[in-house]
Amino acid sequence: MSEKKSIRRYDEPAGGWGALKALGEHLVEQDIPVKGATTLLRMNQPLGFDCPGCAWPDPKHTSSFEFCENGGKAVAWEATAKRCTPEFFAAHTVTELASWGDYELEMAGRLTHPMAYDAASDKYLPVSWEDAFAAIGRHLAALPEPNMAEFYTSGRTSNEAAFLYQLFVREYGTNNFPDCSNMCHEATSVGLPLSIGVGKGTVLLDDFDKTDCIFIFGQNPGTNSPRMMTSLRNASRRGATIISFNPFRERALERFQAPQNPIEMATLTSTPISSRLHQVKVGGDVAVLKGLMKVMVEEDERQRVEHRIDTLDWDFIRGHTVGVEALVADLKAARWEDIERRSGLTRAAIEEAAHVYLKAEKAIVVYGMGITQHRRGARNVQQLANLCLLKGNIGKDGAGLCPVRGHSNVQGDRTVGITEIPTPEFLGRLEKRFGFKPPAAHGHNVVTALEAMIKGEARVFIGMGGNIVAAIPDWQVTQDAFRRLDLSVHVSTKLNRSHIIHGREALILPCLGRTEIDVQATGPQSITVEDSMSMVHASAGMNEPASEHLMSEPAIVGAMARATLGQRSVVEWEKFVADYDLIRDAMEAVFPFFQGYNARIRVPGGFHLTSSARERIWATASGKANFLLFDGLGEDPEEAEDVLWLTSVRSHDQYNTTLYSLSDRYRGVFGQRDVLFISPEEIEKRGFKPDDRVDLVTVSDDGVERVVRNFKLVAYAFPAGSCAAYYPETNPLVPLAAHDPMSFTPSYKGIPIRIVRARAEAEAA
């Protein structure tokens, strides 16, 4: 959606008429004003399809429309009338397409035919499905050993496709499963089990109707999961206190106008969301948490001495946890000057928030990738768990931990076996059900897969959805590694950067989207997904496929497996592809918690996968929930005066690496993305003026220059020493080595940089 470049103030609330207007414009731009509106009425409905966007759960009692602005844009993006045909590829070389922006590439429309790269013409040419699968089988069979292939999964992949994918790959002989979760919430999957025994959240949607208090850390719900705003609005209106910690004063954290509420829409009123919104420094969340907990333990001690009452939940702590003594000692030793310096907040502000939390009988702690995408992301997550445990806010109604996952089935893929570190129990059940011995050695995650590609140890890459080439860090070395692969394969719905930066041989395999009818040998099929709160439900598309040449993801996986494994496979791939009920029966045999899978997904709303921590059953080595220590106050080697801490963010018109336009309405940015948000004080301090152009240079000691050029300075209310810019444009600044050592999550939300006058401006001067 082209729009004149400008930076202008936007004063409207999140949601409201602005959201409806933007959604209508997107439906028109995709040439589906009527079809798109009809499709949206089936989204997130019991007999409809699941939103292809975020993973926020559906309410038990759905309304006539259960979609948000950005979910509607995701549907418009997929259900578009535009087509990316063989004729399109015949008209453009890959070299030419490499000069296009990401928005332009995806606006080419839905892919319609399988395509293969032809080096002689530098173009993608049509290829038959049979020849494409034969090429995959040939390359995989030719590898000296299976660990030289990487098998990527995005959160768009259904439970059924993901289960078949891991089955194929393990029968092939490797656990190399780099996954989009590695780049977002892996810190949750790795950090939380050590604290509470489970790597998922502990709340249900109903808990938001019962809670007294909601603390939000590093999450922008109005853009990343807008349907969450309904829960926050309702909680605010019934008197729950909402306190937010985020570098930006995000519009949706301030106020929200509910498009489904006729009174707010008619009167142009809105609901305040955050009672307090604290602008924490980039990377300062752990300091805030340390301050909150320090106030809590010291206030508890004071109240017990003076009034003989407890403010912490000592019955819960003594009965369900270990390690509190060490935590209390660590908190007492923490110095307020360090907490204030690292957090950017005053002691008074932190104390006020802590007393709100102490007084609340039931509290929910919500967090997003502002917590996880850091060099110590898993440790950050564990401190949030500590905060909950001190008040017994896990395992009771109206309380708990709520990690907000980004993609619609990123959690489900993990549940059904997409992991590079499978447990012996899981592998044993897989062997018992299918009769082959799966590999036990740990495989590659995204970071270690990229390292293997850089070294030349990985030769083939197969991706189920996503746009990994744009999503990964350190483009200078990682994208070059993709170009040196023998083969790259992408199962996709639309053209993206990963198709343009490819291996020596490359295939694009077009698949059905979430909105489309999937008909196999036994008739129309449904797939299933798992949302952020572990609800599993069915999804069935309603639109005719964008092309008669598309295949479903399960069918593509089955065909790859047959072409690769041939007669040595013990899996009846044809039967699974013909009837997805059989896939779910097999999943039930491997995962006992799926008992009655097929029957339960036929119940409107699906079913909940029980969280052991929600039941106060602690699947940890100690048998209890663990308080875990993390200093987090002295880990800043880059303390030089000219260093800024950069966080990468989405625009409001963006979903992961997909751009719906070049604008960011809530932040007042229109028609452009090459901007750096930074406070007026920091601009002046560095000798610049608003609108000056600068280059962003990573501060590192490995001798590699990482720079993105010609960004415009946008004066914005932002914490001292911090700044923000959009991804994926800033992903080249993140060193591959800058990742969490526990979860391997890249530090996209904490990058030390310097800004210098843009080279073009400097040369002109």
PDB file of N, CA and C in Angstrom, residues 215-274:
ATOM      1  N   PHE A 215       0.483  -7.574  34.895  1.00  0.00           N
ATOM      2  CA  PHE A 215       1.772  -6.933  34.623  1.00  0.00           C
ATOM      3  C   PHE A 215       2.221  -7.367  33.226  1.00  0.00           C
ATOM      4  N   ILE A 216       2.560  -6.415  32.363  1.00  0.00           N
ATOM      5  CA  ILE A 216       2.939  -6.708  30.987  1.00  0.00           C
ATOM      6  C   ILE A 216       4.389  -6.275  30.777  1.00  0.00           C
ATOM      7  N   PHE A 217       5.220  -7.208  30.316  1.00  0.00           N
ATOM      8  CA  PHE A 217       6.632  -6.932  30.072  1.00  0.00           C
ATOM      9  C   PHE A 217       6.977  -7.195  28.604  1.00  0.00           C
ATOM     10  N   GLY A 218       7.559  -6.193  27.929  1.00  0.00           N
ATOM     11  CA  GLY A 218       8.126  -6.407  26.603  1.00  0.00           C
ATOM     12  C   GLY A 218       7.154  -6.941  25.584  1.00  0.00           C
ATOM     13  N   GLN A 219       5.941  -6.451  25.605  1.00  0.00           N
ATOM     14  CA  GLN A 219       4.910  -6.936  24.682  1.00  0.00           C
ATOM     15  C   GLN A 219       4.076  -5.764  24.189  1.00  0.00           C
ATOM     16  N   ASN A 220       3.833  -5.736  22.873  1.00  0.00           N
ATOM     17  CA  ASN A 220       3.015  -4.702  22.245  1.00  0.00           C
ATOM     18  C   ASN A 220       1.765  -5.365  21.676  1.00  0.00           C
ATOM     19  N   PRO A 221       0.753  -5.612  22.502  1.00  0.00           N
ATOM     20  CA  PRO A 221      -0.397  -6.410  22.057  1.00  0.00           C
ATOM     21  C   PRO A 221      -1.191  -5.778  20.926  1.00  0.00           C
ATOM     22  N   GLY A 222      -1.227  -4.459  20.837  1.00  0.00           N
ATOM     23  CA  GLY A 222      -2.030  -3.821  19.797  1.00  0.00           C
ATOM     24  C   GLY A 222      -1.556  -4.112  18.398  1.00  0.00           C
ATOM     25  N   THR A 223      -0.292  -4.489  18.246  1.00  0.00           N
ATOM     26  CA  THR A 223       0.264  -4.841  16.942  1.00  0.00           C
ATOM     27  C   THR A 223       0.501  -6.339  16.823  1.00  0.00           C
ATOM     28  N   ASN A 224       1.053  -6.946  17.872  1.00  0.00           N
ATOM     29  CA  ASN A 224       1.489  -8.332  17.773  1.00  0.00           C
ATOM     30  C   ASN A 224       0.386  -9.350  18.032  1.00  0.00           C
ATOM     31  N   SER A 225      -0.606  -8.989  18.835  1.00  0.00           N
ATOM     32  CA  SER A 225      -1.726  -9.900  19.126  1.00  0.00           C
ATOM     33  C   SER A 225      -2.953  -9.062  19.475  1.00  0.00           C
ATOM     34  N   PRO A 226      -3.516  -8.340  18.501  1.00  0.00           N
ATOM     35  CA  PRO A 226      -4.567  -7.360  18.807  1.00  0.00           C
ATOM     36  C   PRO A 226      -5.815  -7.936  19.465  1.00  0.00           C
ATOM     37  N   ARG A 227      -6.123  -9.225  19.257  1.00  0.00           N
ATOM     38  CA  ARG A 227      -7.316  -9.764  19.917  1.00  0.00           C
ATOM     39  C   ARG A 227      -7.137  -9.842  21.429  1.00  0.00           C
ATOM     40  N   MET A 228      -5.906  -9.798  21.885  1.00  0.00           N
ATOM     41  CA  MET A 228      -5.648  -9.724  23.318  1.00  0.00           C
ATOM     42  C   MET A 228      -6.225  -8.451  23.916  1.00  0.00           C
ATOM     43  N   MET A 229      -6.388  -7.417  23.081  1.00  0.00           N
ATOM     44  CA  MET A 229      -6.873  -6.144  23.591  1.00  0.00           C
ATOM     45  C   MET A 229      -8.279  -6.260  24.171  1.00  0.00           C
ATOM     46  N   THR A 230      -9.083  -7.187  23.670  1.00  0.00           N
ATOM     47  CA  THR A 230     -10.419  -7.387  24.232  1.00  0.00           C
ATOM     48  C   THR A 230     -10.324  -7.817  25.689  1.00  0.00           C
ATOM     49  N   SER A 231      -9.408  -8.758  25.974  1.00  0.00           N
ATOM     50  CA  SER A 231      -9.228  -9.214  27.355  1.00  0.00           C
ATOM     51  C   SER A 231      -8.699  -8.094  28.233  1.00  0.00           C
ATOM     52  N   LEU A 232      -7.753  -7.316  27.725  1.00  0.00           N
ATOM     53  CA  LEU A 232      -7.197  -6.221  28.513  1.00  0.00           C
ATOM     54  C   LEU A 232      -8.240  -5.128  28.740  1.00  0.00           C
ATOM     55  N   ARG A 233      -9.012  -4.824  27.715  1.00  0.00           N
ATOM     56  CA  ARG A 233     -10.068  -3.806  27.845  1.00  0.00           C
ATOM     57  C   ARG A 233     -11.081  -4.226  28.901  1.00  0.00           C
ATOM     58  N   ASN A 234     -11.536  -5.478  28.820  1.00  0.00           N
ATOM     59  CA  ASN A 234     -12.541  -5.945  29.773  1.00  0.00           C
ATOM     60  C   ASN A 234     -11.994  -5.940  31.200  1.00  0.00           C
ATOM     61  N   ALA A 235     -10.724  -6.343  31.348  1.00  0.00           N
ATOM     62  CA  ALA A 235     -10.116  -6.337  32.675  1.00  0.00           C
ATOM     63  C   ALA A 235     -10.023  -4.916  33.215  1.00  0.00           C
ATOM     64  N   SER A 236      -9.623  -3.985  32.367  1.00  0.00           N
ATOM     65  CA  SER A 236      -9.519  -2.588  32.791  1.00  0.00           C
ATOM     66  C   SER A 236     -10.872  -2.034  33.205  1.00  0.00           C
ATOM     67  N   ARG A 237     -11.905  -2.330  32.436  1.00  0.00           N
ATOM     68  CA  ARG A 237     -13.226  -1.758  32.707  1.00  0.00           C
ATOM     69  C   ARG A 237     -13.852  -2.323  33.994  1.00  0.00           C
ATOM     70  N   ARG A 238     -13.451  -3.525  34.390  1.00  0.00           N
ATOM     71  CA  ARG A 238     -14.018  -4.054  35.644  1.00  0.00           C
ATOM     72  C   ARG A 238     -13.121  -3.732  36.834  1.00  0.00           C
ATOM     73  N   GLY A 239     -12.040  -2.958  36.621  1.00  0.00           N
ATOM     74  CA  GLY A 239     -11.260  -2.456  37.737  1.00  0.00           C
ATOM     75  C   GLY A 239      -9.936  -3.124  37.997  1.00  0.00           C
ATOM     76  N   ALA A 240      -9.528  -4.084  37.161  1.00  0.00           N
ATOM     77  CA  ALA A 240      -8.211  -4.696  37.336  1.00  0.00           C
ATOM     78  C   ALA A 240      -7.125  -3.664  37.030  1.00  0.00           C
ATOM     79  N   THR A 241      -6.053  -3.721  37.765  1.00  0.00           N
ATOM     80  CA  THR A 241      -4.924  -2.814  37.542  1.00  0.00           C
ATOM     81  C   THR A 241      -3.985  -3.424  36.510  1.00  0.00           C
ATOM     82  N   ILE A 242      -3.624  -2.638  35.497  1.00  0.00           N
ATOM     83  CA  ILE A 242      -2.700  -3.093  34.452  1.00  0.00           C
ATOM     84  C   ILE A 242      -1.482  -2.188  34.480  1.00  0.00           C
ATOM     85  N   ILE A 243      -0.320  -2.786  34.674  1.00  0.00           N
ATOM     86  CA  ILE A 243       0.932  -2.032  34.695  1.00  0.00           C
ATOM     87  C   ILE A 243       1.843  -2.604  33.611  1.00  0.00           C
ATOM     88  N   SER A 244       2.347  -1.711  32.750  1.00  0.00           N
ATOM     89  CA  SER A 244       3.138  -2.134  31.602  1.00  0.00           C
ATOM     90  C   SER A 244       4.565  -1.613  31.705  1.00  0.00           C
ATOM     91  N   PHE A 245       5.503  -2.450  31.265  1.00  0.00           N
ATOM     92  CA  PHE A 245       6.917  -2.096  31.217  1.00  0.00           C
ATOM     93  C   PHE A 245       7.392  -2.309  29.781  1.00  0.00           C
ATOM     94  N   ASN A 246       7.752  -1.221  29.105  1.00  0.00           N
ATOM     95  CA  ASN A 246       8.105  -1.319  27.699  1.00  0.00           C
ATOM     96  C   ASN A 246       8.864  -0.059  27.301  1.00  0.00           C
ATOM     97  N   PRO A 247       9.880  -0.149  26.451  1.00  0.00           N
ATOM     98  CA  PRO A 247      10.593   1.065  26.042  1.00  0.00           C
ATOM     99  C   PRO A 247       9.686   2.087  25.350  1.00  0.00           C
ATOM    100  N   PHE A 248       8.782   1.625  24.498  1.00  0.00           N
ATOM    101  CA  PHE A 248       7.807   2.492  23.836  1.00  0.00           C
ATOM    102  C   PHE A 248       6.568   2.674  24.711  1.00  0.00           C
ATOM    103  N   ARG A 249       5.979   3.839  24.627  1.00  0.00           N
ATOM    104  CA  ARG A 249       4.618   4.018  25.132  1.00  0.00           C
ATOM    105  C   ARG A 249       3.671   3.583  24.006  1.00  0.00           C
ATOM    106  N   GLU A 250       3.552   2.289  23.835  1.00  0.00           N
ATOM    107  CA  GLU A 250       2.745   1.778  22.721  1.00  0.00           C
ATOM    108  C   GLU A 250       1.304   2.229  22.878  1.00  0.00           C
ATOM    109  N   ARG A 251       0.689   2.601  21.742  1.00  0.00           N
ATOM    110  CA  ARG A 251      -0.657   3.149  21.784  1.00  0.00           C
ATOM    111  C   ARG A 251      -1.644   2.192  22.442  1.00  0.00           C
ATOM    112  N   ALA A 252      -1.536   0.905  22.120  1.00  0.00           N
ATOM    113  CA  ALA A 252      -2.492  -0.050  22.675  1.00  0.00           C
ATOM    114  C   ALA A 252      -2.283  -0.282  24.165  1.00  0.00           C
ATOM    115  N   LEU A 253      -1.107   0.028  24.683  1.00  0.00           N
ATOM    116  CA  LEU A 253      -0.894  -0.049  26.120  1.00  0.00           C
ATOM    117  C   LEU A 253      -1.452   1.181  26.830  1.00  0.00           C
ATOM    118  N   GLU A 254      -1.778   2.215  26.046  1.00  0.00           N
ATOM    119  CA  GLU A 254      -2.357   3.428  26.613  1.00  0.00           C
ATOM    120  C   GLU A 254      -3.881   3.378  26.598  1.00  0.00           C
ATOM    121  N   ARG A 255      -4.467   3.228  25.405  1.00  0.00           N
ATOM    122  CA  ARG A 255      -5.931   3.227  25.325  1.00  0.00           C
ATOM    123  C   ARG A 255      -6.374   2.486  24.069  1.00  0.00           C
ATOM    124  N   PHE A 256      -7.599   1.945  24.139  1.00  0.00           N
ATOM    125  CA  PHE A 256      -8.099   1.071  23.080  1.00  0.00           C
ATOM    126  C   PHE A 256      -9.575   1.343  22.855  1.00  0.00           C
ATOM    127  N   GLN A 257      -9.952   1.419  21.572  1.00  0.00           N
ATOM    128  CA  GLN A 257     -11.351   1.568  21.183  1.00  0.00           C
ATOM    129  C   GLN A 257     -11.786   0.254  20.531  1.00  0.00           C
ATOM    130  N   ALA A 258     -12.731  -0.418  21.156  1.00  0.00           N
ATOM    131  CA  ALA A 258     -13.120  -1.756  20.718  1.00  0.00           C
ATOM    132  C   ALA A 258     -14.026  -1.690  19.493  1.00  0.00           C
ATOM    133  N   PRO A 259     -13.578  -2.200  18.332  1.00  0.00           N
ATOM    134  CA  PRO A 259     -14.426  -2.171  17.138  1.00  0.00           C
ATOM    135  C   PRO A 259     -15.737  -2.928  17.309  1.00  0.00           C
ATOM    136  N   GLN A 260     -15.777  -3.896  18.246  1.00  0.00           N
ATOM    137  CA  GLN A 260     -16.999  -4.667  18.455  1.00  0.00           C
ATOM    138  C   GLN A 260     -17.956  -4.000  19.439  1.00  0.00           C
ATOM    139  N   ASN A 261     -17.555  -2.885  20.022  1.00  0.00           N
ATOM    140  CA  ASN A 261     -18.415  -2.205  20.989  1.00  0.00           C
ATOM    141  C   ASN A 261     -19.099  -1.017  20.332  1.00  0.00           C
ATOM    142  N   PRO A 262     -20.396  -1.103  20.081  1.00  0.00           N
ATOM    143  CA  PRO A 262     -21.084  -0.030  19.344  1.00  0.00           C
ATOM    144  C   PRO A 262     -21.066   1.309  20.071  1.00  0.00           C
ATOM    145  N   ILE A 263     -21.059   1.294  21.404  1.00  0.00           N
ATOM    146  CA  ILE A 263     -21.077   2.558  22.149  1.00  0.00           C
ATOM    147  C   ILE A 263     -19.760   3.296  21.975  1.00  0.00           C
ATOM    148  N   GLU A 264     -18.648   2.578  22.145  1.00  0.00           N
ATOM    149  CA  GLU A 264     -17.347   3.229  21.967  1.00  0.00           C
ATOM    150  C   GLU A 264     -17.177   3.722  20.532  1.00  0.00           C
ATOM    151  N   MET A 265     -17.640   2.931  19.582  1.00  0.00           N
ATOM    152  CA  MET A 265     -17.482   3.335  18.184  1.00  0.00           C
ATOM    153  C   MET A 265     -18.355   4.547  17.865  1.00  0.00           C
ATOM    154  N   ALA A 266     -19.570   4.554  18.369  1.00  0.00           N
ATOM    155  CA  ALA A 266     -20.497   5.647  18.063  1.00  0.00           C
ATOM    156  C   ALA A 266     -20.111   6.950  18.761  1.00  0.00           C
ATOM    157  N   THR A 267     -19.584   6.826  19.981  1.00  0.00           N
ATOM    158  CA  THR A 267     -19.263   8.025  20.761  1.00  0.00           C
ATOM    159  C   THR A 267     -17.801   8.440  20.626  1.00  0.00           C
ATOM    160  N   LEU A 268     -17.026   7.660  19.859  1.00  0.00           N
ATOM    161  CA  LEU A 268     -15.599   7.934  19.657  1.00  0.00           C
ATOM    162  C   LEU A 268     -14.840   7.965  20.987  1.00  0.00           C
ATOM    163  N   THR A 269     -15.303   7.157  21.929  1.00  0.00           N
ATOM    164  CA  THR A 269     -14.617   7.046  23.211  1.00  0.00           C
ATOM    165  C   THR A 269     -13.702   5.824  23.187  1.00  0.00           C
ATOM    166  N   SER A 270     -12.906   5.686  24.229  1.00  0.00           N
ATOM    167  CA  SER A 270     -11.994   4.554  24.315  1.00  0.00           C
ATOM    168  C   SER A 270     -11.794   4.182  25.781  1.00  0.00           C
ATOM    169  N   THR A 271     -11.126   3.065  26.003  1.00  0.00           N
ATOM    170  CA  THR A 271     -10.873   2.569  27.349  1.00  0.00           C
ATOM    171  C   THR A 271      -9.393   2.694  27.681  1.00  0.00           C
ATOM    172  N   PRO A 272      -9.037   3.337  28.784  1.00  0.00           N
ATOM    173  CA  PRO A 272      -7.636   3.338  29.217  1.00  0.00           C
ATOM    174  C   PRO A 272      -7.202   1.912  29.543  1.00  0.00           C
ATOM    175  N   ILE A 273      -5.993   1.549  29.160  1.00  0.00           N
ATOM    176  CA  ILE A 273      -5.510   0.188  29.385  1.00  0.00           C
ATOM    177  C   ILE A 273      -4.550   0.132  30.571  1.00  0.00           C
ATOM    178  N   SER A 274      -3.413   0.783  30.481  1.00  0.00           N
ATOM    179  CA  SER A 274      -2.422   0.707  31.556  1.00  0.00           C
ATOM    180  C   SER A 274      -2.684   1.762  32.627  1.00  0.00           C
TER     181      SER A 274
END
